[in-house]
Amino acid sequence: MPVVGMVGGGQLARMTHQAAIALGQSLRVLSERSDDSAALVAPGVSLGSHLDLAALREFAAGCDVVTFDHEHVPGEHIRALADAGHTVLPGADALLFAQNKRAMRERLTELGVPCPRWAPVERGAGVKAFARGKTVVVKAVTGGYDGRGVWMVGPDDPLPDTELIVEERVTLVRELAAVVARSPFGQVAAYPVVETVQRDGICVEVLAPAPHLSEERATAAQELAIRLATELGVVGLLAVELFETPDGLLVNELAMRPHNSGHWTIEGSRTSQFEQHLRAVLDYPLGDTALTAPVVVMANVLGGEPGGISIDERLHHLFAAEPGVKVHLYGKQVRPGRKIGHVTALGDDLEKTRARAARAARWLSEGREA
Amino acid sequence: MPVVGMVGGGQLARMTHQAAIALGQSLRVLSERSDDSAALVAPGVSLGSHLDLAALREFAAGCDVVTFDHEHVPGEHIRALADAGHTVLPGADALLFAQNKRAMRERLTELGVPCPRWAPVERGAGVKAFARGKTVVVKAVTGGYDGRGVWMVGPDDPLPDTELIVEERVTLVRELAAVVARSPFGQVAAYPVVETVQRDGICVEVLAPAPHLSEERATAAQELAIRLATELGVVGLLAVELFETPDGLLVNELAMRPHNSGHWTIEGSRTSQFEQHLRAVLDYPLGDTALTAPVVVMANVLGGEPGGISIDERLHHLFAAEPGVKVHLYGKQVRPGRKIGHVTALGDDLEKTRARAARAARWLSEGREA
C-alpha cells in the first residue's frame, strides 16, 4: 500500500490518521512536538519543523505522497520537494492561493469570481482612500487563521505592521462553506453546502445542510467550488468559505486540506472529509458525499476557564445526558478559546439537533449546563 | 484522562484505537509482534506475550484499565494483576466463561439458559454413548476460534487429543448474535440482534438487523444477553452467538470483547462497538445503539490465493464501482482464508445492500468480480 505523510501534527492529522487506519494505512506525520494532537495517536511520528527543508526532505523520502495539516509550509520548500521527485499534493502553485490572500484575491478577480471589494495595501497607503471614512476589514496577506490576522479598522485606527490587503465590510446574511475534493485524475466530489457560525472570528458551529438555502444557490456554491478546484489545480480537499449577502455569494477564504467546516462529515456523510482527502491524494475514486441524516450539527469545543471538573468527569455528564452525541477530543492542553475538540449531533429537527450539539459542547467546554 | 490498555494487537485493538482517538485517548497495546494489526497504527506499543506475567504486570502498570483483544490470557495471570491492584475488565471470573467452553456450558445449564444438548468428555469416554450413532460436534474446551477447535465427528472418527466437550448437531434455521455492553455501574446497552452467516466455521457476513426476526424473538435474544452479562458479571462487551432452531434460541458461544458480529456498528449504529467497549470499561454512560440505516450488511474480506493485482489496485476498482461502501483493512499479511478486513454497506433494501457488500468483499479478497 502507498504511504501518505502529512506535514503538521494538529487535529486534522489526528483525524486523518483515524481514516487512514480504515484504508489499511498508518498516516505518517511530521510534527513539531511529541505532544501535538496527531503525534499522541500515530506511530513513527517524525519530529521536525515544517519550515526546515532538511526535515521536510527526510520526511518525504519515506512517503509516496506528502500532504498538509495546515498551509504554513513555504512554497519554495514544496517546490524543492517536487523538484526532487516527491509527490506533494496540493502542489505549491495551487496551495499559494490558500497561503497568500493577495494572490488569492488577484487570481479570483482574474477568474471573475465574486469577492468583497478589495485592494492591496502598499506600506499602509491607500486604506483611507479605500475606506472613505467607513470601517474596513484589514487582513494579513499570510499567516492568519481562526480570526488571527484579521482586523476591523476604523478611520482613526492604526494599521498592523505587516503585509496587508483591505476589504469592504460586507453586509452578511450568514456564512456558508462549500467543501469539494479533487483527485489528480480530475474527479471532483462536492459535499452538501453548510452554514458556518463564527464567534470572535472562530467557527463555533456548522449546520449541514445549510438551512433554508435554495437549491439554486446551493448548486451555485458547489459549482463555484468545483470550478475553483479545477481552475486552481487543487488536489485533495478545497474548502471555499463564502459570505451569503443579499446580492449573492462572495468568496471569503480558501483552504486546501480537511477543514473545520467539514468535521460534521465523520458521522454525517457517507464518506468523511478525512477519508476523502486521502482518497484524493492517492488518486482513488472519491467517496459518496451523501448525508446520513436530515440534519447534522457540529459544534466546536473551545477551552474554558481554568479549574472546574476534569474533562473526564465532563464526559461522564455529557454521555449521561446525550447518549447519541458523538465526541471528538483532540488530546490538546486546554487554553481558553483554543479548539480542543468538537461534537456532532444528528437528527431530524434543526432546532432540537442544534440545541443538543450546543449543550454538549458547552458541557465539555465549561463543565456545566449554561 | 484515564488510560486504557488492551492485551493483544489484532484488528479488534486496531479498531478500538480508532475509537479511543475520538475520546481523547490513545489506546495502549500489548502486542506480540511489531507488525501486528494494531501495532502498525498505535504509538507506544509494548511488545510482549499475553502468556508472560511479567510483561502483563509491566503493561498494566501504565494503564488505568486493562482489557482484551482476545480471550487467551490465562485466568491466573488476570487474577494476579487484579490482586496487585490493577483494574482488569472483564475480570477473570467472568472471562472464564468465554475461555472455557465446559465451564460456560456448566454455568449456563445451572442458569437454565437453553443450550444444545452437551456433555463433558473425560479422556474420550462417553462420546459414543452421547452420539448414539449420529454425527456430533466435538469442541476443544479451550483455545478455539474461527472454526478452529470445533470438529464434526461421525461414529467411526477418531477424537482430537485435547480436553473436549461433545454437543448435539443442532438443526439450524440460522445463526444470530446478540451484542450487549455492561458497565461496572451495571448499566447495560443492547445492540439490535443480527444474523451471522458462516462458511467453514468463519463468519463471512452479518446482516443488521436480523431479517424477518420477530420482535418477540429479538427481544428474547436481547434479554438473554442482558441477563447473561449481569449474571456472569461481564464488564465491557458481551457477544452471545445464538442458534435459531425451529424450537427457539440456543446459546452457541460467548465472547467478551469487540466481536466480528459487531463490526457493522462502526457505520451502522450511532455508537460503534469499539467506542461502547471503551465506554463500558471506563464506566462512562453507554452510547445510543440505534441503527443509522434500515439495512446494514458487513462482509468479511478473507485473504485470497496468492498473486493477482495488489490490494491497492483492488481498492481502486472497488471505490470506482461502489463509492458508498465502507472499507476497513487490517494491515495484515494476506494468507488464504485469513480475515484481512471487512466492508460495510448501508441501504434500504436487504438484497441490494447484501449484493453490494458481497461484491465489494469479493473484489478485495480475489481482485475480480466473481
XYZ file of C-alpha atoms in Angstrom:
740
model
C 0.000 0.000 0.000
C 1.192 3.549 -0.709
C 2.234 5.672 2.270
C 0.711 9.101 2.908
C 2.630 11.614 5.007
C 1.049 14.736 6.475
C 3.083 17.794 7.430
C 1.756 19.151 10.720
C 0.589 17.308 13.814
C -2.677 19.056 14.633
C -6.183 17.675 14.986
C -6.609 17.455 11.215
C -3.726 14.999 11.010
C -5.115 13.213 14.067
C -8.487 12.651 12.411
C -6.866 11.824 9.064
C -4.924 9.086 10.863
C -8.224 7.582 12.039
C -9.401 7.497 8.418
C -6.071 6.115 7.195
C -6.351 3.158 9.585
C -9.570 2.020 7.880
C -7.865 2.158 4.487
C -5.169 -0.228 5.700
C -2.686 2.587 6.213
C -0.976 4.357 9.043
C -0.584 8.080 8.409
C 2.980 9.312 8.704
C 3.169 12.670 10.465
C 5.810 15.394 10.589
C 5.094 17.082 13.876
C 6.817 19.907 15.719
C 6.304 18.448 19.190
C 5.824 14.952 20.546
C 2.654 16.059 22.351
C 0.971 17.522 19.270
C -2.544 16.234 18.728
C -1.681 13.726 15.987
C 1.685 12.772 17.468
C -0.167 11.402 20.505
C -2.043 8.799 18.463
C 0.122 7.820 15.481
C 3.250 5.645 15.494
C 6.512 6.570 13.852
C 5.990 10.317 14.065
C 8.864 12.390 12.668
C 9.714 15.350 14.861
C 10.701 18.444 12.949
C 9.629 21.829 11.734
C 7.598 22.430 8.598
C 9.940 25.385 7.988
C 13.055 23.167 7.884
C 13.710 21.948 4.341
C 16.082 19.218 5.531
C 13.393 17.830 7.844
C 10.853 18.002 5.038
C 13.214 16.177 2.657
C 13.876 13.429 5.145
C 10.172 13.061 5.863
C 9.192 12.995 2.183
C 11.736 10.258 1.493
C 9.578 7.827 3.498
C 6.283 8.748 1.823
C 4.619 8.088 -1.514
C 2.513 11.243 -1.165
C 3.065 14.276 1.068
C 0.111 16.438 2.066
C -0.669 19.056 4.707
C -2.425 19.622 8.027
C -2.013 23.415 7.605
C -0.898 25.927 4.962
C 2.285 27.176 6.618
C 4.896 25.229 4.618
C 6.788 27.746 2.459
C 6.064 27.416 -1.240
C 9.774 27.237 -2.099
C 10.149 24.202 0.177
C 7.199 22.483 -1.522
C 8.759 23.223 -4.904
C 12.092 21.838 -3.729
C 10.396 18.574 -2.702
C 8.573 18.339 -6.025
C 11.798 19.083 -7.902
C 13.419 16.201 -6.027
C 10.737 13.895 -7.405
C 8.376 13.722 -4.445
C 4.625 13.810 -4.952
C 3.287 16.748 -2.935
C -0.460 17.402 -3.007
C -1.820 20.003 -3.234
C 1.159 21.403 -5.173
C 2.817 24.724 -4.459
C 1.102 26.520 -7.347
C -2.348 25.625 -6.023
C -1.527 25.998 -2.342
C -0.332 29.559 -2.922
C -3.976 30.638 -3.126
C -4.643 29.274 0.362
C -1.396 30.751 1.733
C -1.458 34.247 0.300
C -4.658 36.269 0.486
C -3.442 38.840 -2.011
C -2.550 36.192 -4.591
C -5.929 34.566 -3.946
C -7.854 37.817 -4.455
C -5.879 38.636 -7.591
C -6.483 35.214 -9.105
C -10.171 35.112 -8.191
C -10.619 38.598 -9.655
C -8.977 37.391 -12.890
C -11.365 34.442 -12.937
C -14.344 36.754 -12.465
C -15.269 35.073 -9.180
C -17.345 37.342 -6.906
C -15.310 38.607 -3.935
C -15.722 41.500 -1.499
C -14.369 44.767 -2.945
C -10.666 44.710 -2.034
C -7.319 46.345 -2.623
C -3.694 45.600 -1.826
C -2.101 47.858 0.794
C 1.349 49.142 -0.123
C 3.124 50.285 3.050
C -0.157 51.401 4.617
C -1.038 53.577 1.668
C -4.477 53.592 0.136
C -6.527 52.338 3.084
C -8.095 55.727 3.787
C -8.976 56.225 0.148
C -10.435 52.706 0.004
C -12.391 53.106 3.242
C -13.888 56.557 2.561
C -14.458 57.034 6.297
C -16.024 53.653 6.886
C -14.755 50.761 8.969
C -12.994 48.240 6.718
C -11.540 44.769 7.092
C -7.768 44.569 7.024
C -6.126 41.163 6.586
C -2.570 39.950 6.861
C -1.593 38.572 3.455
C -0.062 35.465 5.063
C -0.171 33.521 8.300
C -3.673 34.270 9.617
C -6.097 31.651 10.924
C -9.001 31.333 13.386
C -9.587 35.094 13.482
C -5.897 35.922 13.799
C -4.578 38.198 11.059
C -7.962 39.881 10.520
C -8.790 43.319 11.940
C -11.747 45.691 11.783
C -10.154 49.098 11.200
C -11.995 52.386 11.754
C -10.957 55.694 10.179
C -8.626 56.616 13.065
C -7.233 53.185 13.924
C -3.560 52.426 13.284
C -2.725 49.665 10.791
C -0.995 46.429 11.808
C 2.655 46.315 10.811
C 2.608 43.514 8.257
C 1.799 42.974 4.575
C -1.922 43.653 4.206
C -4.925 43.735 1.962
C -8.016 45.788 2.719
C -11.577 44.655 2.067
C -15.006 46.226 2.384
C -17.028 45.099 5.401
C -19.710 43.018 3.737
C -23.366 43.100 4.802
C -23.790 39.462 5.704
C -26.832 37.270 5.745
C -24.638 34.466 7.032
C -21.516 32.465 6.200
C -21.533 29.287 4.157
C -18.876 26.758 3.199
C -18.614 24.554 0.133
C -16.169 21.665 0.503
C -15.101 19.639 -2.516
C -12.381 17.087 -3.192
C -10.440 16.728 -6.426
C -8.171 13.880 -7.479
C -5.155 14.049 -9.816
C -7.295 12.224 -12.386
C -9.610 15.251 -12.198
C -12.595 13.642 -10.497
C -14.396 16.085 -8.206
C -16.867 15.298 -5.413
C -18.864 18.006 -3.642
C -20.276 17.850 -0.116
C -23.603 19.486 0.695
C -23.154 23.231 1.332
C -23.152 24.074 5.034
C -23.762 27.151 7.177
C -20.889 28.114 9.459
C -21.435 30.205 12.570
C -18.491 32.253 13.844
C -17.858 33.925 17.192
C -14.854 36.252 17.565
C -13.593 35.030 14.207
C -13.618 31.372 15.280
C -16.009 28.832 13.819
C -18.228 27.590 16.640
C -20.981 25.732 14.818
C -21.636 24.121 11.430
C -25.142 23.273 10.205
C -25.414 20.658 7.447
C -27.079 21.088 5.099
C -27.273 24.912 5.283
C -30.847 25.548 6.479
C -33.300 27.115 4.041
C -30.680 27.513 1.339
C -32.326 27.486 -2.063
C -31.340 24.592 -4.272
C -30.270 27.109 -6.885
C -27.869 28.880 -4.545
C -26.585 25.592 -3.097
C -25.830 24.351 -6.585
C -24.173 27.660 -7.457
C -21.901 27.343 -4.401
C -20.959 23.765 -5.279
C -20.302 24.692 -8.895
C -18.147 27.604 -7.792
C -16.091 25.317 -5.529
C -15.745 22.717 -8.277
C -14.680 25.412 -10.741
C -12.114 26.801 -8.313
C -10.699 23.345 -7.521
C -10.271 22.737 -11.234
C -9.004 26.213 -12.260
C -6.538 26.371 -9.355
C -5.369 22.785 -9.885
C -6.191 21.691 -6.348
C -5.630 18.042 -5.429
C -7.172 16.967 -2.148
C -9.826 18.941 -0.333
C -10.779 22.514 -1.100
C -12.945 24.390 1.393
C -14.439 27.583 -0.005
C -15.652 29.895 2.760
C -18.450 32.046 1.428
C -20.359 35.141 2.504
C -24.039 34.975 1.714
C -25.184 38.559 1.066
C -28.499 39.991 -0.072
C -26.990 40.136 -3.561
C -25.495 36.653 -3.744
C -22.367 34.748 -2.770
C -18.879 36.186 -2.263
C -15.730 34.153 -1.651
C -14.142 34.891 1.725
C -11.289 32.385 2.134
C -9.878 29.189 0.638
C -8.357 26.222 2.479
C -6.795 23.177 0.811
C -6.931 20.498 3.481
C -9.534 18.931 5.780
C -11.382 21.909 7.235
C -13.374 22.706 10.353
C -16.440 23.231 8.177
C -16.197 19.537 7.204
C -15.818 17.851 10.605
C -19.537 17.009 10.540
C -18.816 14.539 7.718
C -17.225 11.976 10.079
C -20.673 10.788 11.126
C -22.860 12.977 8.952
C -21.720 11.927 5.497
C -21.182 8.520 3.975
C -17.534 9.492 3.380
C -15.705 11.655 5.910
C -13.660 14.576 4.614
C -10.563 12.896 6.082
C -11.078 9.700 4.102
C -11.957 11.830 1.071
C -8.710 13.800 1.330
C -6.758 10.529 1.459
C -8.682 9.105 -1.485
C -7.999 12.280 -3.452
C -4.262 12.498 -2.832
C -3.935 8.741 -3.511
C -5.921 9.192 -6.754
C -8.534 6.675 -5.638
C -12.063 7.209 -6.935
C -13.806 9.562 -4.497
C -16.433 8.514 -1.969
C -20.151 9.121 -1.683
C -20.834 12.532 -0.071
C -24.482 11.848 0.810
C -25.806 12.952 4.202
C -26.538 10.176 6.715
C -29.292 12.141 8.486
C -31.601 15.019 7.546
C -29.836 17.403 9.944
C -26.233 17.297 11.134
C -24.823 19.870 13.557
C -21.177 20.169 14.563
C -20.181 22.374 17.490
C -16.597 23.148 18.385
C -15.420 22.608 21.929
C -13.336 25.600 22.950
C -11.138 25.534 26.023
C -12.876 27.146 29.011
C -11.520 28.973 32.007
C -9.036 27.020 34.121
C -10.397 24.988 37.021
C -13.634 23.107 37.429
C -14.157 19.418 36.901
C -11.847 17.384 34.663
C -12.570 16.630 31.018
C -13.039 13.007 32.053
C -15.794 13.995 34.508
C -17.347 16.240 31.898
C -17.529 13.286 29.506
C -19.416 11.304 32.160
C -22.043 14.018 32.483
C -22.290 14.552 28.747
C -22.692 10.863 27.925
C -25.369 10.512 30.601
C -27.329 13.461 29.193
C -26.734 12.820 25.486
C -26.066 9.146 24.671
C -26.220 9.811 20.933
C -23.954 12.849 20.568
C -20.564 11.956 19.082
C -17.481 13.378 20.769
C -14.083 14.104 19.240
C -11.406 15.268 21.635
C -8.041 16.276 20.268
C -5.808 15.492 23.249
C -4.674 19.120 23.421
C -3.861 21.084 26.534
C -6.790 23.293 27.487
C -6.313 27.022 26.951
C -9.235 29.461 26.992
C -10.672 29.792 23.478
C -8.481 27.052 21.958
C -10.226 24.403 19.860
C -9.829 21.243 21.944
C -12.476 19.098 20.293
C -15.841 19.010 18.614
C -19.182 17.260 18.964
C -21.639 16.149 16.303
C -25.373 15.604 16.676
C -27.597 14.019 14.053
C -31.359 14.345 13.901
C -34.497 15.261 12.018
C -35.224 18.637 13.587
C -32.820 21.554 13.179
C -33.523 23.407 16.409
C -33.500 20.284 18.592
C -30.357 18.921 16.992
C -28.660 22.290 17.299
C -29.609 22.531 20.966
C -28.193 19.055 21.647
C -24.887 19.881 19.982
C -24.615 23.255 21.730
C -25.379 21.753 25.110
C -22.819 19.000 24.620
C -20.128 21.443 23.505
C -20.866 23.690 26.492
C -20.569 20.764 28.890
C -17.160 19.829 27.538
C -16.028 23.427 27.347
C -17.301 24.720 30.666
C -18.236 21.665 32.707
C -21.728 22.978 33.293
C -25.091 23.473 31.623
C -25.060 27.153 30.763
C -7.856 11.279 31.078
C -7.702 7.631 32.159
C -5.567 5.263 30.066
C -6.987 2.057 28.597
C -4.627 -0.766 27.697
C -5.614 -3.694 25.510
C -3.820 -7.028 25.627
C -3.444 -8.317 22.076
C -2.587 -6.447 18.895
C -5.152 -7.772 16.435
C -7.740 -5.944 14.371
C -10.023 -5.523 17.385
C -7.356 -3.473 19.144
C -6.717 -1.630 15.873
C -10.343 -0.548 15.569
C -10.585 0.162 19.305
C -7.648 2.550 18.870
C -9.625 4.441 16.213
C -12.476 4.819 18.705
C -10.117 5.783 21.523
C -8.713 8.660 19.450
C -12.155 10.287 19.289
C -12.478 10.044 23.081
C -9.248 11.996 23.523
C -7.274 8.851 24.257
C -4.612 6.751 22.664
C -5.100 3.040 23.255
C -2.098 1.318 24.790
C -1.486 -2.089 23.256
C 0.451 -5.146 24.420
C 1.310 -6.861 21.173
C 3.335 -9.953 20.374
C 4.869 -8.577 17.190
C 5.644 -5.103 15.930
C 3.748 -5.835 12.694
C 0.542 -6.941 14.414
C -2.546 -5.158 13.102
C -2.888 -2.682 15.992
C 0.847 -2.254 16.492
C 1.037 -0.763 12.992
C -1.249 2.159 13.875
C -0.821 2.932 17.589
C 2.115 4.657 19.263
C 3.902 3.355 22.345
C 3.069 -0.286 21.733
C 4.508 -2.669 24.337
C 5.947 -5.796 22.785
C 5.384 -8.924 24.822
C 3.394 -12.090 25.170
C -0.042 -12.303 26.795
C 1.228 -15.515 28.404
C 4.097 -13.728 30.180
C 3.003 -12.472 33.603
C 5.985 -10.147 33.924
C 5.109 -8.496 30.601
C 1.473 -8.213 31.683
C 2.479 -6.627 35.007
C 4.710 -4.086 33.316
C 1.998 -3.263 30.805
C -0.719 -2.927 33.458
C 1.428 -0.530 35.471
C 0.975 2.085 32.734
C -2.800 1.689 32.415
C -5.830 2.691 34.447
C -7.857 -0.156 32.936
C -6.643 -3.305 31.197
C -8.922 -5.085 28.734
C -8.572 -7.672 25.966
C -8.422 -8.129 22.203
C -8.814 -11.924 22.624
C -9.558 -14.463 25.375
C -6.192 -16.182 25.554
C -4.756 -14.539 28.683
C -4.616 -17.202 31.428
C -7.092 -16.636 34.232
C -4.371 -16.924 36.890
C -2.481 -14.060 35.238
C -5.604 -11.898 35.231
C -6.131 -12.718 38.913
C -2.522 -11.832 39.678
C -2.994 -8.421 38.049
C -6.225 -7.814 39.959
C -4.560 -8.911 43.207
C -1.829 -6.359 42.555
C -4.496 -3.654 42.443
C -4.934 -3.285 38.676
C -8.384 -2.833 37.170
C -8.862 -5.633 34.637
C -12.154 -5.767 32.734
C -13.767 -8.139 32.142
C -12.449 -9.867 35.289
C -11.124 -13.407 35.417
C -14.323 -14.820 36.929
C -16.411 -13.521 34.044
C -13.876 -14.148 31.303
C -13.645 -17.816 32.285
C -16.973 -18.374 30.542
C -15.552 -17.066 27.277
C -12.315 -19.023 27.701
C -13.562 -22.427 28.782
C -16.466 -23.987 26.903
C -17.062 -26.593 29.562
C -17.292 -24.004 32.333
C -19.594 -21.964 30.097
C -21.923 -24.896 29.411
C -21.989 -25.858 33.100
C -22.818 -22.316 34.202
C -25.439 -21.769 31.513
C -27.045 -25.087 32.402
C -27.175 -24.005 36.065
C -28.808 -20.752 34.980
C -31.392 -22.649 32.952
C -30.239 -20.992 29.728
C -31.140 -23.042 26.623
C -28.051 -24.676 25.075
C -27.542 -27.587 22.682
C -27.565 -30.943 24.500
C -23.974 -31.409 25.647
C -21.654 -33.469 27.856
C -18.082 -33.245 29.052
C -15.697 -35.794 27.567
C -13.420 -37.476 30.106
C -10.429 -38.993 28.264
C -12.548 -39.733 25.178
C -15.136 -41.615 27.196
C -18.822 -41.113 26.714
C -18.874 -39.707 23.188
C -20.305 -42.870 21.626
C -22.993 -43.111 24.274
C -23.814 -39.414 23.779
C -23.854 -39.676 19.992
C -25.908 -42.856 19.657
C -24.552 -43.427 16.162
C -25.101 -39.863 14.970
C -22.563 -37.271 13.943
C -21.892 -34.914 16.865
C -19.996 -31.697 17.410
C -16.824 -32.006 19.427
C -15.206 -28.838 20.759
C -11.881 -28.145 22.409
C -12.631 -26.777 25.876
C -10.078 -24.007 25.411
C -8.253 -22.181 22.661
C -10.628 -22.472 19.693
C -11.675 -19.609 17.404
C -12.798 -19.010 13.816
C -13.738 -22.646 13.299
C -10.567 -23.997 14.896
C -11.172 -26.293 17.860
C -14.547 -27.477 16.502
C -14.976 -30.833 14.743
C -17.874 -32.776 13.266
C -17.286 -36.324 14.485
C -19.024 -39.348 12.945
C -19.392 -42.704 14.677
C -16.058 -44.054 13.421
C -13.977 -40.875 13.515
C -11.102 -40.602 15.980
C -11.296 -37.873 18.637
C -8.872 -34.954 18.761
C -6.284 -35.306 21.503
C -7.268 -32.409 23.766
C -9.786 -31.642 26.518
C -13.224 -31.778 24.888
C -16.930 -31.368 25.240
C -19.426 -33.005 22.950
C -22.624 -31.402 21.697
C -25.559 -32.494 19.577
C -25.555 -31.240 15.993
C -28.405 -28.755 16.094
C -30.941 -28.381 13.311
C -30.368 -24.766 12.427
C -32.612 -22.196 10.900
C -29.706 -19.771 11.030
C -27.229 -18.175 13.419
C -27.866 -14.934 15.269
C -25.796 -12.769 17.564
C -26.850 -10.501 20.402
C -24.204 -7.987 21.453
C -24.588 -6.010 24.662
C -22.291 -3.838 26.753
C -22.266 -3.616 30.532
C -20.504 -1.075 32.717
C -19.190 -1.570 36.269
C -22.066 0.624 37.422
C -24.353 -2.059 35.961
C -25.767 -0.120 33.024
C -26.444 -2.374 30.037
C -26.991 -1.374 26.396
C -28.125 -3.847 23.742
C -27.479 -3.639 20.008
C -30.089 -4.829 17.540
C -29.889 -8.615 17.077
C -28.084 -9.610 13.875
C -27.901 -12.642 11.619
C -24.430 -14.069 11.118
C -23.564 -16.188 8.091
C -20.689 -18.654 8.446
C -18.662 -20.520 5.866
C -16.230 -23.247 7.010
C -16.740 -22.081 10.590
C -15.719 -18.485 9.789
C -18.150 -15.596 9.884
C -18.397 -14.181 6.367
C -21.434 -11.912 6.577
C -23.514 -10.091 9.186
C -26.992 -8.729 8.457
C -28.291 -6.000 10.769
C -30.977 -6.116 11.913
C -31.560 -9.873 11.504
C -34.060 -10.063 8.618
C -37.603 -11.178 9.372
C -36.834 -11.827 13.022
C -39.980 -11.465 15.080
C -39.885 -8.654 17.600
C -40.672 -11.198 20.284
C -37.667 -13.355 19.458
C -35.389 -10.318 19.001
C -36.391 -9.073 22.426
C -35.880 -12.539 23.903
C -32.352 -12.648 22.469
C -31.511 -9.193 23.837
C -32.960 -10.065 27.245
C -30.963 -13.278 27.314
C -27.756 -11.393 26.519
C -28.508 -8.754 29.160
C -29.244 -11.463 31.709
C -26.014 -13.289 30.903
C -23.942 -10.086 31.084
C -25.422 -9.398 34.515
C -25.332 -12.960 35.914
C -21.779 -13.579 34.708
C -20.577 -10.164 35.886
C -19.296 -9.108 32.474
C -17.858 -5.600 32.110
C -17.318 -4.449 28.535
C -18.896 -6.115 25.553
C -20.576 -9.499 25.578
C -21.375 -11.152 22.256
C -23.790 -14.058 22.554
C -23.704 -16.282 19.481
C -27.052 -17.989 19.093
C -28.532 -20.832 17.077
C -32.037 -20.144 15.866
C -33.817 -23.501 15.685
C -37.404 -24.427 14.898
C -37.952 -24.633 18.661
C -36.298 -21.385 19.717
C -32.896 -19.961 20.569
C -29.872 -21.878 21.888
C -26.629 -20.325 23.067
C -23.654 -21.399 20.964
C -20.688 -19.322 22.182
C -19.836 -16.291 24.311
C -17.194 -13.633 23.637
C -16.301 -10.774 25.974
C -14.691 -8.196 23.708
C -15.493 -6.398 20.464
C -16.711 -9.133 18.149
C -16.897 -9.772 14.421
C -20.691 -9.799 14.692
C -20.469 -6.135 15.782
C -18.169 -4.653 13.127
C -21.231 -3.311 11.295
C -21.748 -0.858 14.178
C -18.837 1.381 13.065
C -21.055 2.985 10.440
C -24.326 1.180 11.105
C -25.008 2.205 14.694
C -24.876 5.571 16.390
C -22.213 4.134 18.749
C -19.662 1.646 17.437
C -18.983 -1.474 19.483
C -15.391 -0.289 19.891
C -16.416 3.019 21.454
C -19.014 1.155 23.518
C -16.406 -1.248 24.888
C -14.240 1.712 25.924
C -17.206 3.499 27.486
C -18.079 0.338 29.410
C -14.615 -0.406 30.794
C -14.172 3.298 31.695
C -17.595 3.234 33.440
C -18.891 6.046 31.222
C -22.618 6.046 30.473
C -23.143 3.862 27.419
C -23.935 5.166 23.940
C -27.002 5.036 21.743
C -27.212 1.701 19.877
C -29.742 2.843 17.263
C -29.268 1.800 13.639
C -28.205 4.551 11.214
C -29.901 2.919 8.213
C -32.723 0.415 7.707
C -30.305 -2.275 6.480
C -26.623 -2.700 7.326
C -24.532 -5.532 5.879
C -20.971 -6.352 6.900
C -18.913 -8.777 4.830
C -15.527 -10.068 5.881
C -12.621 -9.828 3.480
C -10.732 -13.112 3.570
C -7.287 -13.449 2.105
C -7.436 -14.931 -1.404
C -4.987 -17.040 -3.334
C -1.529 -15.514 -3.798
C -0.921 -13.447 -6.908
C -3.197 -11.169 -8.857
C -3.413 -7.416 -8.557
C -2.329 -5.631 -5.382
C -4.716 -4.656 -2.599
C -4.097 -1.043 -3.602
C -5.287 -1.740 -7.160
C -8.267 -3.654 -5.819
C -9.244 -0.612 -3.760
C -9.218 1.499 -6.922
C -11.646 -0.839 -8.653
C -13.839 -1.199 -5.604
C -14.099 2.548 -4.965
C -14.942 3.146 -8.616
C -17.715 0.553 -8.530
C -19.058 1.249 -5.036
C -18.404 4.828 -3.853
C -20.558 4.323 -0.752
C -19.236 1.016 0.605
C -17.012 1.499 3.658
C -13.732 -0.380 3.747
C -11.743 -1.497 6.787
C -8.393 -3.100 6.072
C -6.388 -4.508 8.948
C -2.864 -4.156 7.589
C -2.301 -7.906 7.893
C -0.255 -10.066 5.579
C -2.538 -11.903 3.170
C -2.936 -15.628 3.750
C -5.722 -17.652 2.097
C -8.795 -17.635 4.353
C -7.361 -15.167 6.867
C -9.562 -12.231 7.870
C -7.716 -9.243 6.403
C -10.507 -6.682 6.538
C -14.209 -6.086 6.229
C -16.614 -3.917 4.279
C -19.921 -2.388 5.324
C -22.812 -1.347 3.094
C -25.847 0.623 4.249
C -29.147 0.816 2.428
C -32.887 0.402 2.379
C -33.150 -2.895 0.552
C -31.723 -6.093 2.017
C -30.895 -7.956 -1.175
C -29.341 -4.953 -2.919
C -27.308 -3.967 0.123
C -26.165 -7.546 0.605
C -25.114 -7.793 -3.022
C -23.094 -4.562 -2.750
C -21.266 -5.779 0.351
C -20.597 -9.215 -1.114
C -19.303 -7.757 -4.360
C -17.004 -5.365 -2.510
C -15.634 -8.103 -0.260
C -15.019 -10.315 -3.267
C -13.137 -7.580 -5.077
C -10.821 -7.056 -2.122
C -10.448 -10.755 -1.480
C -9.984 -12.009 -5.031
C -9.282 -8.935 -7.144
C -12.119 -9.783 -9.515
C -15.898 -9.739 -9.837
C -16.858 -13.337 -9.236
